[in-house]
mmCIF file of C-alpha atoms and ligand atoms in Angstrom:
data_model
loop_
_atom_site.group_PDB
_atom_site.id
_atom_site.type_symbol
_atom_site.label_atom_id
_atom_site.label_comp_id
_atom_site.label_asym_id
_atom_site.label_seq_id
_atom_site.Cartn_x
_atom_site.Cartn_y
_atom_site.Cartn_z
ATOM 1 C CA MET A 93 -7.309 59.442 -29.722
ATOM 2 C CA MET A 94 -4.756 56.736 -29.943
ATOM 3 C CA ASP A 95 -1.172 57.760 -30.376
ATOM 4 C CA MET A 96 -0.065 56.369 -33.740
ATOM 5 C CA LYS A 97 3.541 56.290 -32.622
ATOM 6 C CA LEU A 98 2.649 53.953 -29.824
ATOM 7 C CA GLN A 99 0.941 51.643 -32.244
ATOM 8 C CA THR A 100 3.932 51.171 -34.507
ATOM 9 C CA LYS A 101 6.673 51.308 -31.927
ATOM 10 C CA THR A 102 7.774 47.787 -31.190
ATOM 11 C CA LYS A 103 10.823 46.410 -29.478
ATOM 12 C CA ASN A 104 13.737 45.242 -31.557
ATOM 13 C CA ARG A 105 14.052 41.494 -31.842
ATOM 14 C CA VAL A 106 17.280 39.506 -31.932
ATOM 15 C CA GLY A 107 17.731 35.963 -33.190
ATOM 16 C CA LEU A 108 20.793 34.050 -32.030
ATOM 17 C CA ASP A 109 21.517 30.731 -33.727
ATOM 18 C CA ILE A 110 24.323 28.915 -31.908
ATOM 19 C CA GLY A 111 25.417 26.326 -34.462
ATOM 20 C CA THR A 112 28.223 23.834 -33.991
ATOM 21 C CA PHE A 113 30.266 25.517 -36.710
ATOM 22 C CA ALA A 114 29.107 29.130 -36.682
ATOM 23 C CA ILE A 115 27.065 31.498 -34.550
ATOM 24 C CA LYS A 116 24.600 33.641 -36.429
ATOM 25 C CA MET A 117 23.023 36.782 -35.025
ATOM 26 C CA LEU A 118 20.351 39.007 -36.529
ATOM 27 C CA GLU A 119 18.506 42.072 -35.240
ATOM 28 C CA ILE A 120 15.366 43.610 -36.663
ATOM 29 C CA SER A 121 13.195 46.547 -35.722
ATOM 30 C CA GLY A 122 9.933 48.076 -36.831
ATOM 31 C CA ALA A 123 6.353 46.913 -37.033
ATOM 32 C CA PRO A 124 5.810 43.189 -37.661
ATOM 33 C CA ASP A 125 4.389 43.860 -41.131
ATOM 34 C CA LYS A 126 7.445 45.797 -42.295
ATOM 35 C CA PRO A 127 10.463 44.674 -40.307
ATOM 36 C CA MET A 128 13.824 46.296 -40.963
ATOM 37 C CA LEU A 129 17.208 44.671 -40.785
ATOM 38 C CA ILE A 130 19.313 46.496 -38.190
ATOM 39 C CA GLY A 131 22.339 44.280 -37.781
ATOM 40 C CA MET A 132 23.642 40.836 -38.595
ATOM 41 C CA GLY A 133 26.791 38.813 -38.311
ATOM 42 C CA LEU A 134 28.286 35.347 -38.401
ATOM 43 C CA LYS A 135 31.187 33.995 -36.393
ATOM 44 C CA ASN A 136 33.021 30.741 -36.873
ATOM 45 C CA ILE A 137 33.424 28.850 -33.586
ATOM 46 C CA SER A 138 35.025 25.628 -34.770
ATOM 47 C CA GLY A 139 38.720 24.860 -34.805
ATOM 48 C CA PRO A 140 41.335 24.533 -32.085
ATOM 49 C CA SER A 141 42.280 28.188 -31.555
ATOM 50 C CA LYS A 142 38.792 29.387 -30.734
ATOM 51 C CA GLY A 143 37.858 30.640 -27.264
ATOM 52 C CA SER A 144 34.674 29.907 -25.375
ATOM 53 C CA ILE A 145 31.304 30.038 -27.074
ATOM 54 C CA SER A 146 30.162 32.763 -24.671
ATOM 55 C CA ASP A 147 33.128 34.945 -25.607
ATOM 56 C CA SER A 148 32.288 34.421 -29.272
ATOM 57 C CA ILE A 149 28.654 35.380 -28.701
ATOM 58 C CA LYS A 150 29.773 38.512 -26.908
ATOM 59 C CA ALA A 151 32.246 39.429 -29.646
ATOM 60 C CA LEU A 152 29.677 38.751 -32.368
ATOM 61 C CA ALA A 153 27.069 40.955 -30.664
ATOM 62 C CA ASP A 154 29.622 43.793 -30.741
ATOM 63 C CA GLU A 155 30.787 43.180 -34.291
ATOM 64 C CA ALA A 156 27.225 42.927 -35.598
ATOM 65 C CA LYS A 157 26.308 46.102 -33.666
ATOM 66 C CA ILE A 158 23.413 44.388 -31.919
ATOM 67 C CA THR A 159 21.597 46.963 -29.747
ATOM 68 C CA SER A 160 19.075 44.844 -27.815
ATOM 69 C CA ARG A 161 20.319 42.718 -24.934
ATOM 70 C CA GLU A 162 17.430 40.271 -25.114
ATOM 71 C CA VAL A 163 17.685 37.420 -27.623
ATOM 72 C CA ASN A 164 15.654 34.515 -28.958
ATOM 73 C CA ILE A 165 17.535 31.243 -29.198
ATOM 74 C CA SER A 166 16.775 27.704 -30.337
ATOM 75 C CA VAL A 167 17.670 24.142 -29.474
ATOM 76 C CA SER A 168 17.989 20.999 -31.594
ATOM 77 C CA GLY A 169 19.606 17.602 -31.672
ATOM 78 C CA PRO A 170 19.012 14.381 -29.765
ATOM 79 C CA SER A 171 17.719 16.107 -26.607
ATOM 80 C CA VAL A 172 14.775 17.519 -28.549
ATOM 81 C CA ILE A 173 11.881 15.283 -29.566
ATOM 82 C CA VAL A 174 9.139 16.446 -31.925
ATOM 83 C CA ARG A 175 6.074 14.348 -32.770
ATOM 84 C CA PHE A 176 2.828 14.853 -34.597
ATOM 85 C CA ILE A 177 0.148 12.969 -32.665
ATOM 86 C CA SER A 178 -3.596 12.711 -32.749
ATOM 87 C CA MET A 179 -5.686 12.767 -29.574
ATOM 88 C CA PRO A 180 -9.376 12.174 -29.020
ATOM 89 C CA ARG A 181 -11.355 15.373 -28.705
ATOM 90 C CA MET A 182 -11.425 16.557 -25.084
ATOM 91 C CA LYS A 183 -11.605 19.594 -22.855
ATOM 92 C CA GLU A 184 -8.588 21.899 -22.944
ATOM 93 C CA GLU A 185 -7.782 21.332 -19.262
ATOM 94 C CA ASP A 186 -7.762 17.537 -19.702
ATOM 95 C CA LEU A 187 -5.622 17.727 -22.796
ATOM 96 C CA LYS A 188 -2.499 18.807 -20.951
ATOM 97 C CA SER A 189 -2.299 15.787 -18.663
ATOM 98 C CA ALA A 190 -3.406 13.412 -21.438
ATOM 99 C CA ILE A 191 -0.612 14.699 -23.637
ATOM 100 C CA ARG A 192 1.949 14.337 -20.888
ATOM 101 C CA PHE A 193 0.844 10.739 -20.463
ATOM 102 C CA GLU A 194 1.072 10.182 -24.232
ATOM 103 C CA ALA A 195 4.488 11.830 -24.374
ATOM 104 C CA GLU A 196 5.935 9.415 -21.829
ATOM 105 C CA LYS A 197 5.461 6.605 -24.343
ATOM 106 C CA PHE A 198 8.021 7.843 -26.812
ATOM 107 C CA ILE A 199 10.342 10.171 -24.944
ATOM 108 C CA PRO A 200 13.551 8.209 -24.399
ATOM 109 C CA PHE A 201 14.325 10.172 -21.220
ATOM 110 C CA ASN A 202 12.573 10.746 -17.926
ATOM 111 C CA ILE A 203 9.712 13.125 -18.597
ATOM 112 C CA ASN A 204 10.457 14.971 -15.351
ATOM 113 C CA ASP A 205 13.775 16.029 -16.872
ATOM 114 C CA CYS A 206 11.987 17.538 -19.875
ATOM 115 C CA VAL A 207 10.057 20.633 -20.784
ATOM 116 C CA VAL A 208 6.932 19.396 -22.588
ATOM 117 C CA ASP A 209 4.958 21.730 -24.811
ATOM 118 C CA PHE A 210 2.295 21.260 -27.472
ATOM 119 C CA GLN A 211 0.260 23.084 -30.047
ATOM 120 C CA THR A 212 -3.133 22.030 -31.384
ATOM 121 C CA LEU A 213 -2.683 22.121 -35.148
ATOM 122 C CA THR A 214 -6.137 21.155 -36.399
ATOM 123 C CA LYS A 215 -9.378 19.989 -34.930
ATOM 124 C CA ASP A 216 -10.778 17.200 -37.040
ATOM 125 C CA GLU A 217 -14.511 17.648 -36.430
ATOM 126 C CA ARG A 218 -15.582 14.629 -38.432
ATOM 127 C CA GLU A 219 -13.309 12.182 -36.696
ATOM 128 C CA ASN A 220 -13.622 13.939 -33.370
ATOM 129 C CA LYS A 221 -9.911 14.269 -32.820
ATOM 130 C CA PHE A 222 -7.177 16.852 -32.381
ATOM 131 C CA ASN A 223 -3.984 16.824 -34.389
ATOM 132 C CA ILE A 224 -1.247 17.944 -32.084
ATOM 133 C CA LEU A 225 2.366 18.954 -32.426
ATOM 134 C CA LEU A 226 4.209 17.770 -29.358
ATOM 135 C CA VAL A 227 7.659 18.869 -28.267
ATOM 136 C CA ALA A 228 9.797 17.592 -25.431
ATOM 137 C CA ALA A 229 13.241 18.998 -24.723
ATOM 138 C CA LYS A 230 15.677 18.115 -21.970
ATOM 139 C CA LYS A 231 15.758 20.854 -19.325
ATOM 140 C CA GLU A 232 19.505 20.394 -18.943
ATOM 141 C CA HIS A 233 20.114 21.087 -22.645
ATOM 142 C CA ILE A 234 17.989 24.235 -22.552
ATOM 143 C CA LYS A 235 19.727 25.418 -19.407
ATOM 144 C CA GLU A 236 23.178 24.939 -20.956
ATOM 145 C CA ARG A 237 22.155 27.147 -23.851
ATOM 146 C CA ILE A 238 20.685 29.837 -21.626
ATOM 147 C CA ASP A 239 23.844 29.813 -19.500
ATOM 148 C CA LEU A 240 25.983 30.417 -22.607
ATOM 149 C CA VAL A 241 23.895 33.435 -23.502
ATOM 150 C CA GLU A 242 23.904 34.830 -19.978
ATOM 151 C CA GLU A 243 27.651 34.398 -19.682
ATOM 152 C CA ALA A 244 27.877 36.593 -22.762
ATOM 153 C CA GLY A 245 25.978 39.323 -20.928
ATOM 154 C CA LEU A 246 22.690 38.805 -22.769
ATOM 155 C CA SER A 247 19.357 37.428 -21.638
ATOM 156 C CA VAL A 248 17.009 34.932 -23.279
ATOM 157 C CA HIS A 249 13.509 35.950 -24.287
ATOM 158 C CA ILE A 250 12.238 32.848 -26.110
ATOM 159 C CA VAL A 251 13.616 29.344 -26.643
ATOM 160 C CA ASP A 252 12.485 27.867 -29.961
ATOM 161 C CA ILE A 253 13.394 24.748 -31.972
ATOM 162 C CA ASP A 254 15.803 25.080 -34.968
ATOM 163 C CA SER A 255 13.497 23.404 -37.463
ATOM 164 C CA PHE A 256 10.436 25.389 -36.322
ATOM 165 C CA ALA A 257 12.337 28.650 -36.656
ATOM 166 C CA MET A 258 13.522 27.673 -40.136
ATOM 167 C CA THR A 259 9.949 26.791 -41.131
ATOM 168 C CA ASN A 260 8.616 30.113 -39.812
ATOM 169 C CA ALA A 261 11.209 32.017 -41.810
ATOM 170 C CA PHE A 262 10.218 30.052 -44.890
ATOM 171 C CA THR A 263 6.458 30.573 -44.585
ATOM 172 C CA ARG A 264 7.049 34.276 -43.887
ATOM 173 C CA ASN A 265 9.022 34.493 -47.141
ATOM 174 C CA PHE A 266 6.506 32.419 -49.106
ATOM 175 C CA PRO A 267 3.091 33.475 -47.781
ATOM 176 C CA ASN A 268 1.525 32.569 -51.114
ATOM 177 C CA LEU A 269 2.911 29.099 -51.553
ATOM 178 C CA GLY A 270 -0.648 27.935 -52.144
ATOM 179 C CA SER A 271 -2.676 25.561 -50.014
ATOM 180 C CA GLU A 272 -2.318 22.825 -52.612
ATOM 181 C CA LYS A 273 1.463 22.970 -52.780
ATOM 182 C CA THR A 274 3.856 20.935 -50.680
ATOM 183 C CA ALA A 275 7.391 22.183 -50.156
ATOM 184 C CA ALA A 276 10.284 20.462 -48.438
ATOM 185 C CA ILE A 277 12.838 22.704 -46.760
ATOM 186 C CA LEU A 278 16.335 21.538 -45.921
ATOM 187 C CA ASN A 279 18.871 23.447 -43.855
ATOM 188 C CA ILE A 280 22.223 21.713 -44.279
ATOM 189 C CA GLY A 281 24.610 22.631 -41.472
ATOM 190 C CA ALA A 282 27.819 21.310 -40.017
ATOM 191 C CA THR A 283 26.594 18.370 -37.941
ATOM 192 C CA SER A 284 22.924 18.169 -38.776
ATOM 193 C CA THR A 285 20.330 18.882 -41.418
ATOM 194 C CA ASN A 286 16.944 20.292 -40.467
ATOM 195 C CA LEU A 287 14.153 18.927 -42.648
ATOM 196 C CA SER A 288 10.647 20.276 -42.681
ATOM 197 C CA ILE A 289 7.692 19.697 -44.972
ATOM 198 C CA VAL A 290 5.201 22.503 -45.406
ATOM 199 C CA ARG A 291 1.812 22.285 -47.055
ATOM 200 C CA GLY A 292 0.286 25.711 -47.673
ATOM 201 C CA ASP A 293 1.365 27.535 -44.536
ATOM 202 C CA ALA A 294 1.191 24.560 -42.177
ATOM 203 C CA MET A 295 4.111 22.456 -41.042
ATOM 204 C CA ALA A 296 3.281 18.842 -41.827
ATOM 205 C CA PHE A 297 6.508 17.085 -40.917
ATOM 206 C CA VAL A 298 9.811 17.893 -39.210
ATOM 207 C CA ARG A 299 12.940 15.925 -38.561
ATOM 208 C CA ASP A 300 16.637 16.493 -37.927
ATOM 209 C CA VAL A 301 19.047 14.189 -39.727
ATOM 210 C CA SER A 302 22.433 13.927 -37.966
ATOM 211 C CA ILE A 303 24.433 14.378 -41.137
ATOM 212 C CA GLY A 304 26.165 17.614 -42.107
ATOM 213 C CA SER A 305 29.126 19.115 -43.857
ATOM 214 C CA ASN A 306 31.521 18.291 -40.984
ATOM 215 C CA ASP A 307 31.175 14.607 -41.839
ATOM 216 C CA LEU A 308 32.901 15.452 -45.073
ATOM 217 C CA ASN A 309 36.001 16.658 -43.205
ATOM 218 C CA VAL A 310 36.208 13.276 -41.523
ATOM 219 C CA THR A 311 36.089 11.430 -44.858
ATOM 220 C CA ILE A 312 38.520 13.796 -46.581
ATOM 221 C CA SER A 313 40.997 13.595 -43.745
ATOM 222 C CA LYS A 314 40.738 9.789 -43.658
ATOM 223 C CA ASP A 315 41.226 9.504 -47.423
ATOM 224 C CA SER A 316 44.073 11.983 -47.690
ATOM 225 C CA GLY A 317 45.744 11.800 -44.283
ATOM 226 C CA LEU A 318 45.209 15.551 -43.818
ATOM 227 C CA SER A 319 44.283 17.232 -40.529
ATOM 228 C CA MET A 320 40.643 18.183 -39.974
ATOM 229 C CA GLU A 321 41.522 21.860 -40.437
ATOM 230 C CA SER A 322 43.222 21.227 -43.769
ATOM 231 C CA ALA A 323 40.300 19.050 -44.802
ATOM 232 C CA GLU A 324 37.927 21.941 -44.016
ATOM 233 C CA GLU A 325 40.018 24.265 -46.204
ATOM 234 C CA LEU A 326 40.218 21.771 -49.033
ATOM 235 C CA LYS A 327 36.456 21.246 -48.922
ATOM 236 C CA ILE A 328 35.816 24.970 -49.462
ATOM 237 C CA ASP A 329 38.548 25.316 -52.080
ATOM 238 C CA PRO A 330 39.483 21.905 -53.577
ATOM 239 C CA LYS A 331 42.238 23.315 -55.845
ATOM 240 C CA ASP A 332 43.789 20.344 -57.711
ATOM 241 C CA LYS A 333 41.875 17.828 -55.574
ATOM 242 C CA MET A 334 38.512 18.540 -57.212
ATOM 243 C CA GLN A 335 37.833 14.952 -58.228
ATOM 244 C CA GLU A 336 38.663 13.500 -54.789
ATOM 245 C CA ILE A 337 36.510 16.069 -52.987
ATOM 246 C CA ALA A 338 33.672 15.528 -55.444
ATOM 247 C CA ASN A 339 33.766 11.785 -54.719
ATOM 248 C CA CYS A 340 33.686 12.290 -50.950
ATOM 249 C CA THR A 341 30.849 14.803 -51.307
ATOM 250 C CA LYS A 342 28.878 12.409 -53.458
ATOM 251 C CA THR A 343 29.040 9.717 -50.772
ATOM 252 C CA LEU A 344 28.015 12.155 -48.043
ATOM 253 C CA LEU A 345 25.121 13.574 -50.024
ATOM 254 C CA SER A 346 23.859 10.169 -50.959
ATOM 255 C CA SER A 347 23.621 9.084 -47.309
ATOM 256 C CA LEU A 348 21.936 12.374 -46.396
ATOM 257 C CA LEU A 349 19.496 12.169 -49.276
ATOM 258 C CA ASP A 350 18.697 8.524 -48.486
ATOM 259 C CA GLU A 351 17.371 9.747 -45.139
ATOM 260 C CA VAL A 352 15.519 12.614 -46.783
ATOM 261 C CA LYS A 353 13.980 10.202 -49.253
ATOM 262 C CA LEU A 354 12.769 7.974 -46.416
ATOM 263 C CA SER A 355 11.078 10.974 -44.796
ATOM 264 C CA PHE A 356 9.495 12.046 -48.076
ATOM 265 C CA GLY A 357 8.154 8.518 -48.477
ATOM 266 C CA TYR A 358 6.736 8.546 -44.981
ATOM 267 C CA TYR A 359 5.038 11.902 -45.534
ATOM 268 C CA GLU A 360 3.674 10.861 -48.925
ATOM 269 C CA ASN A 361 2.267 7.644 -47.501
ATOM 270 C CA GLN A 362 0.622 9.395 -44.569
ATOM 271 C CA SER A 363 -0.830 12.303 -46.485
ATOM 272 C CA GLY A 364 -1.369 10.924 -49.972
ATOM 273 C CA LYS A 365 0.360 14.077 -51.302
ATOM 274 C CA SER A 366 3.683 14.395 -53.027
ATOM 275 C CA ILE A 367 6.506 16.888 -52.552
ATOM 276 C CA ASP A 368 6.259 19.577 -55.231
ATOM 277 C CA GLU A 369 9.331 21.654 -54.481
ATOM 278 C CA ILE A 370 12.560 21.433 -52.509
ATOM 279 C CA TYR A 371 14.219 24.496 -50.985
ATOM 280 C CA ILE A 372 17.649 24.514 -49.403
ATOM 281 C CA SER A 373 19.647 26.737 -47.077
ATOM 282 C CA GLY A 374 22.528 26.348 -44.640
ATOM 283 C CA GLY A 375 26.262 26.907 -44.714
ATOM 284 C CA ALA A 376 26.792 23.721 -46.705
ATOM 285 C CA ILE A 377 24.748 24.530 -49.800
ATOM 286 C CA GLY A 378 27.969 25.310 -51.645
ATOM 287 C CA LEU A 379 28.885 21.609 -51.709
ATOM 288 C CA VAL A 380 30.120 20.500 -55.118
ATOM 289 C CA GLY A 381 27.673 18.362 -57.064
ATOM 290 C CA LEU A 382 24.709 19.244 -54.862
ATOM 291 C CA ASP A 383 22.255 19.770 -57.716
ATOM 292 C CA GLU A 384 23.129 16.501 -59.417
ATOM 293 C CA ALA A 385 22.929 14.568 -56.145
ATOM 294 C CA PHE A 386 19.393 15.887 -55.536
ATOM 295 C CA GLN A 387 18.426 15.114 -59.118
ATOM 296 C CA ASP A 388 19.716 11.548 -58.795
ATOM 297 C CA ALA A 389 18.238 10.811 -55.362
ATOM 298 C CA LEU A 390 14.960 12.735 -55.411
ATOM 299 C CA GLY A 391 14.283 13.375 -59.061
ATOM 300 C CA SER A 392 14.441 17.150 -58.868
ATOM 301 C CA ARG A 393 16.883 19.949 -58.266
ATOM 302 C CA PRO A 394 16.621 22.127 -55.194
ATOM 303 C CA SER A 395 15.841 25.844 -55.247
ATOM 304 C CA PHE A 396 17.660 28.400 -53.153
ATOM 305 C CA TRP A 397 15.690 30.871 -51.067
ATOM 306 C CA ASN A 398 16.697 33.972 -49.227
ATOM 307 C CA PRO A 399 15.812 33.674 -45.520
ATOM 308 C CA LEU A 400 16.194 37.463 -45.227
ATOM 309 C CA GLY A 401 13.927 38.178 -48.194
ATOM 310 C CA PHE A 402 11.102 39.564 -46.032
ATOM 311 C CA LEU A 403 13.350 42.169 -44.423
ATOM 312 C CA ASP A 404 13.921 45.725 -45.554
ATOM 313 C CA ALA A 405 17.705 45.944 -45.596
ATOM 314 C CA SER A 406 17.918 49.452 -47.058
ATOM 315 C CA SER A 407 18.671 51.218 -43.795
ATOM 316 C CA ALA A 408 21.106 48.652 -42.459
ATOM 317 C CA LYS A 409 24.657 49.932 -42.455
ATOM 318 C CA LEU A 410 25.805 46.675 -43.946
ATOM 319 C CA ASP A 411 27.656 45.858 -47.103
ATOM 320 C CA ALA A 412 25.207 44.280 -49.566
ATOM 321 C CA ASN A 413 27.942 41.907 -50.707
ATOM 322 C CA VAL A 414 28.478 40.682 -47.169
ATOM 323 C CA ILE A 415 24.750 40.116 -46.649
ATOM 324 C CA ASP A 416 24.619 38.244 -49.921
ATOM 325 C CA LYS A 417 27.543 36.025 -48.980
ATOM 326 C CA ILE A 418 26.188 34.903 -45.613
ATOM 327 C CA LYS A 419 22.389 35.125 -45.990
ATOM 328 C CA ASN A 420 21.972 31.405 -46.697
ATOM 329 C CA SER A 421 23.133 30.607 -43.174
ATOM 330 C CA PHE A 422 20.372 32.687 -41.567
ATOM 331 C CA ALA A 423 17.300 30.470 -41.973
ATOM 332 C CA VAL A 424 17.118 29.682 -38.252
ATOM 333 C CA SER A 425 17.915 33.178 -36.973
ATOM 334 C CA ALA A 426 15.475 34.747 -39.458
ATOM 335 C CA GLY A 427 12.760 32.591 -37.914
ATOM 336 C CA LEU A 428 13.863 33.479 -34.395
ATOM 337 C CA VAL A 429 13.311 37.219 -34.910
ATOM 338 C CA LEU A 430 9.719 36.471 -35.891
ATOM 339 C CA ARG A 431 8.889 35.263 -32.371
HETATM 340 N N1 LIG B 1067 31.550 26.181 -49.836
HETATM 341 C C1 LIG B 1067 31.256 25.245 -48.929
HETATM 342 N N2 LIG B 1067 31.191 23.947 -49.298
HETATM 343 C C2 LIG B 1067 30.886 22.991 -48.407
HETATM 344 N N3 LIG B 1067 30.631 23.213 -47.116
HETATM 345 C C3 LIG B 1067 30.689 24.475 -46.691
HETATM 346 C C4 LIG B 1067 31.007 25.563 -47.557
HETATM 347 N N4 LIG B 1067 30.978 26.706 -46.836
HETATM 348 C C5 LIG B 1067 30.667 26.342 -45.574
HETATM 349 N N5 LIG B 1067 30.505 25.014 -45.484
HETATM 350 C C6 LIG B 1067 30.164 24.221 -44.306
HETATM 351 O O1 LIG B 1067 28.925 24.627 -43.773
HETATM 352 C C7 LIG B 1067 28.891 24.246 -42.391
HETATM 353 C C8 LIG B 1067 28.381 25.439 -41.601
HETATM 354 O O2 LIG B 1067 27.041 25.678 -41.922
HETATM 355 P P1 LIG B 1067 26.034 26.258 -40.829
HETATM 356 O O3 LIG B 1067 26.540 27.564 -40.346
HETATM 357 O O4 LIG B 1067 24.683 26.218 -41.418
HETATM 358 O O5 LIG B 1067 26.209 25.163 -39.692
HETATM 359 P P2 LIG B 1067 25.875 25.242 -38.140
HETATM 360 O O6 LIG B 1067 24.551 25.909 -37.973
HETATM 361 O O7 LIG B 1067 27.009 25.864 -37.411
HETATM 362 O O8 LIG B 1067 25.836 23.709 -37.787
HETATM 363 P P3 LIG B 1067 24.692 22.809 -37.089
HETATM 364 O O9 LIG B 1067 23.366 23.467 -37.336
HETATM 365 O O10 LIG B 1067 24.818 21.482 -37.746
HETATM 366 O O11 LIG B 1067 25.062 22.793 -35.654
HETATM 367 C C9 LIG B 1067 30.312 23.857 -42.003
HETATM 368 O O12 LIG B 1067 30.402 22.449 -41.914
HETATM 369 C C10 LIG B 1067 31.146 24.375 -43.171
HETATM 370 O O13 LIG B 1067 32.276 23.590 -43.412
HETATM 371 MG MG1 LIG B 1068 22.563 25.237 -37.868
#
C-alpha cells in the first residue's frame, strides 16, 4: 500500500523577487492544493547607504526565517522579450528550429546570446496553426541574477519571468474568473509596471512598461530641488506638500496609463473582446489619486487583490498586520512559489 505521508510530503518552495527598490522573499510548504505560508519578508535595497544586493538577500533570508536554500527567481526588463506568435502546424521536433528561426526576426540581440523557450498555448485545428508563447532572455542577464543568489549562499531552482509569475499568482487566486471574462493585471513597481491580460485562465497578452514610482522621485526632486531620498520620503508622506505631490503623481500616472490604454486597444482589436476588470498590485499602489487617474484614463477603477490569498497563513509565526502591510508587493514572489 502506498504510504500516505509520502504522497503529501513535498519540498518547501521559495520565491525570491529581486526588484530595483525592494527584495521580496516568500516560503511555502505543504501539498500544492493546500499550501501554507512559512515565512516572508521584504527588504529595501535602494538608497546610498545600502550594501550589496547579495548581502541584502542573505540578510532577508535570515530575517524572514527562510528554511530552504533553493529559490525560484525571475527576470524582466529590456533583456527579456516575450511574443505571442502563430506557427503553421508541424511536428514537435521541427517546431523548435522553426521557432528559433522565427525568433531571430524580432530579437534585437544575437540569438546565440539568448536562452529561447516557448510554450504551445493552443492548437487551432481549423486554421491548422499553433499559437505559441515565445520567450527570449539574454544569458548574461540571467547569469547576473543567478550569481547574486549564489553569492548570498543560496541556489537557483527555476528562473521565471516577472509578468508570468504575477499572472500565475493571479489565476491561482481567481480560478473561477470565468472563461468569458477578461481581466487586466497591473503590478506597479519602482522602475517598471508589469501588465498582463488574462481571459479565463489563459494569459492573452503581456508587456512591461518602463514606468514606475521611482520616476516620481525624479519629478518631485526636479520641481522642489530636494534630494532623491527626500523626494522618496515626501512621496510616501506628502505632509503640507499634498497638492504638489498630487500634481506630479497625476502626470506620472497619465503617462503610464497612456501606455496601458494602448495595450488594451491592441488586445481589444486583436481579440474582439474588451477588458472587464482591472486588478492592481505592487509597492506603488498607494499613490495618491490612483483611482481617479484610472477612472479618467480607462473608464473604470481598479480593484485590489491579495497575491497571498491562496495561502494558509494560520501557522506562520508572522504578525498579521505586517503581512497585511506588505502583501501587495508579493504578486511576483507568490507566483514564483507555484513553480
Ligand atoms: N505609499 C506609497 N506611495 C507611492 N509609492 C510608494 C508607496 N510605497 C511604496 N512606494 C513605491 O513603490 C516602489 C516599490 O514597489 P515594488 O517593491 O513593487 O518595486 P520593485 O519590485 O522593487 O521594482 P521593479 O519591479 O520596478 O524593479 C518604490 O518606488 C516605492 O517608492
Ligand atoms: Mg517588481
